[in-house]
Amino acid sequence: MTTRRTAIAGMVTALMLGLTAAGTAAPAVDNAAERTPGEAYKRTELYFGGSKPDGSVITPTDFELFVDKEVTPAFPDGLTWLEAHGQWMGGKEDSYVLILLYLPTKRSANRDIEEIRTDYKKQFQQQSVLRADSVERVSF
């Protein structure tokens, strides 16, 4: 019986010492050092079809002129656009992706983006311009 009590007491002591050591062994992690740099920005991606209903192509030059006239005045701080290949409603076509990053405090952003979508659909006879919004951490 004494051997059993001694064994149990030894296990309890080892367990307590282990818990105490585990609680104090590792230094606290500095969360500031682990954070991603930058600040929160809104990100909007717009996906534009690259061909008209009659089969004619919206060329990169056509798209760049549209960006210069309709997008840049609303987002003069910068933007990115890419030529892409897409598929929609069973058909494949070349397309364009526009990426906008802007501060959440830009009050006119939503209205400006909706005007861009409307203008593109009208100018190039498109049924839709896909919009995807998110919040990202941005560092320059």
Steps between C-alpha positions, in 0.01 A plus 500: 500500500783737584664436164175580324455827695860594430453432127179706486658784697800491266275516191298789646819689587642442150175608343484817709862586425438439130195725495683773686799477267278497192322809619821697543741349248399684182518880487192687384486551122505861383182516288609828342798326342273228361243734338490547126624848413272761352151628555151389401394591147195401304571297189261481209560279201295558186485241224421638154405294197735534204260455211175657384180308419574532125829312555730800461786524746555770761872552448750586773519848345119534523512392863789729586314797350197407710719484813660837420165668446271331755712344775810714551306820580314315778810319632795729419726352771550184298354175377601180325343333201586166348414317182334172590319203355156422633199283467141607556170335421665221304718721282869582521633844421789729565425744778648768723537516877520837674630512857427803714644555849362793696457621855171413669449875553462565125128576513447521124664163425182290479321753280808538278538124459134456410530778240804325349304175474199673346711696251688189386183299450350783296809583294587138414151342503578271795243311706707517817819617667590275793591676825683340793574697819727419794713667766877458480805611696706728276853623544684728256 
